[in-house]
JSON list of C-alpha atoms in Angstrom, two decimals:
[
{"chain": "B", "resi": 1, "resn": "UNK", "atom": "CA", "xyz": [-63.06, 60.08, -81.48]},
{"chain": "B", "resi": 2, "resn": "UNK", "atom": "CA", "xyz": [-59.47, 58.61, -81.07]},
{"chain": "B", "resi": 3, "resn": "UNK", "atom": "CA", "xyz": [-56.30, 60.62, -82.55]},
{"chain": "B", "resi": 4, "resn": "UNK", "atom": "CA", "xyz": [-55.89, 58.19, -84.99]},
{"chain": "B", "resi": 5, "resn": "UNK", "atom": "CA", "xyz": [-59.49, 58.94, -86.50]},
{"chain": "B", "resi": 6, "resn": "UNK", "atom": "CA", "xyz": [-58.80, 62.98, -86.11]},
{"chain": "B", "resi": 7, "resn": "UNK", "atom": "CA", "xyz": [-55.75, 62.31, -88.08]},
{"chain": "B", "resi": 8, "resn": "UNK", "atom": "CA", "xyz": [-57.00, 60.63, -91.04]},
{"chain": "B", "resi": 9, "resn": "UNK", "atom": "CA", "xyz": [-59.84, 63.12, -91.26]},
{"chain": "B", "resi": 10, "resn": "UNK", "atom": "CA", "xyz": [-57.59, 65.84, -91.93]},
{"chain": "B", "resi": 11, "resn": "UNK", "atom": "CA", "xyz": [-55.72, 64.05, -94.37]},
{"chain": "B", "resi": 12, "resn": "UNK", "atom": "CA", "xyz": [-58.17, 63.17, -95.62]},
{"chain": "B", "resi": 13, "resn": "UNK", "atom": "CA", "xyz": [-60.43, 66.86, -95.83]},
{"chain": "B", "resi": 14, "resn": "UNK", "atom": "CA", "xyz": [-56.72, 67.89, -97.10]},
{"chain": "B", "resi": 15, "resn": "UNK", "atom": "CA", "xyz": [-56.60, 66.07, -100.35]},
{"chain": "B", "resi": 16, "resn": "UNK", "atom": "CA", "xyz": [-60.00, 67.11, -101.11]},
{"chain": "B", "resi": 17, "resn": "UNK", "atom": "CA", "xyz": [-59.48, 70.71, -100.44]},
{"chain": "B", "resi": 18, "resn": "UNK", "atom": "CA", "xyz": [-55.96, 70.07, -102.60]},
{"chain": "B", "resi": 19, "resn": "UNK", "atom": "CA", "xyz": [-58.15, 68.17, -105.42]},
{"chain": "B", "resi": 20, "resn": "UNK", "atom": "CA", "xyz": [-60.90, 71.27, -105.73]},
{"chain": "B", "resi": 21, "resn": "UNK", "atom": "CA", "xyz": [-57.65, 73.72, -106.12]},
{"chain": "B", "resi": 22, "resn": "UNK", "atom": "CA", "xyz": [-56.18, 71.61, -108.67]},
{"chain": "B", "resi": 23, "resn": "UNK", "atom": "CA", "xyz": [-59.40, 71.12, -110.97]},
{"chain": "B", "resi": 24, "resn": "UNK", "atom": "CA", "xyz": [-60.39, 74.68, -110.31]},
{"chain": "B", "resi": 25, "resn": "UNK", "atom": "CA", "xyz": [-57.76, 77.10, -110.68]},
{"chain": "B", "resi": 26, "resn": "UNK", "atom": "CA", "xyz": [-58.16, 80.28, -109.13]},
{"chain": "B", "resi": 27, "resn": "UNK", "atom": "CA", "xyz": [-58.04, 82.23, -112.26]},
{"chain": "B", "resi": 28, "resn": "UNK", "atom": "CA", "xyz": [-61.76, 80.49, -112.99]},
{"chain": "B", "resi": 29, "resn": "UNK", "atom": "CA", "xyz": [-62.63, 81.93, -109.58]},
{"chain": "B", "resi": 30, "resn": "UNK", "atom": "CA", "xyz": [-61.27, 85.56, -110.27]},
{"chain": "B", "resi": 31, "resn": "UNK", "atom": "CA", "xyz": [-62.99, 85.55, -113.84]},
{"chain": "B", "resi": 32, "resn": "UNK", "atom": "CA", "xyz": [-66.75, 84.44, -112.31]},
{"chain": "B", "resi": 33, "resn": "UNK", "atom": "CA", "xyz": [-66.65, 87.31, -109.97]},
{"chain": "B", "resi": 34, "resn": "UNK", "atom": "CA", "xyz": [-68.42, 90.87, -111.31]}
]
């Protein structure tokens, strides 16, 4: 895999990770737990 392709994968596993935290807050997360 060329540097180029590592790159964009962790931009790109980045924006997800940044779009899950924005939809769920962790205050959802906190309240779920027993």
């Amino acid at each position: 895999m060329p540097l180029t392709h590592l790159v964009l994968v962790l931009i790109v596993v980045g924006v997800m990770l940044w779009v899950i935290d924005s939809y769920i807050p962790m205050q959802a997360t906190i309240k779920t737990t027993p």
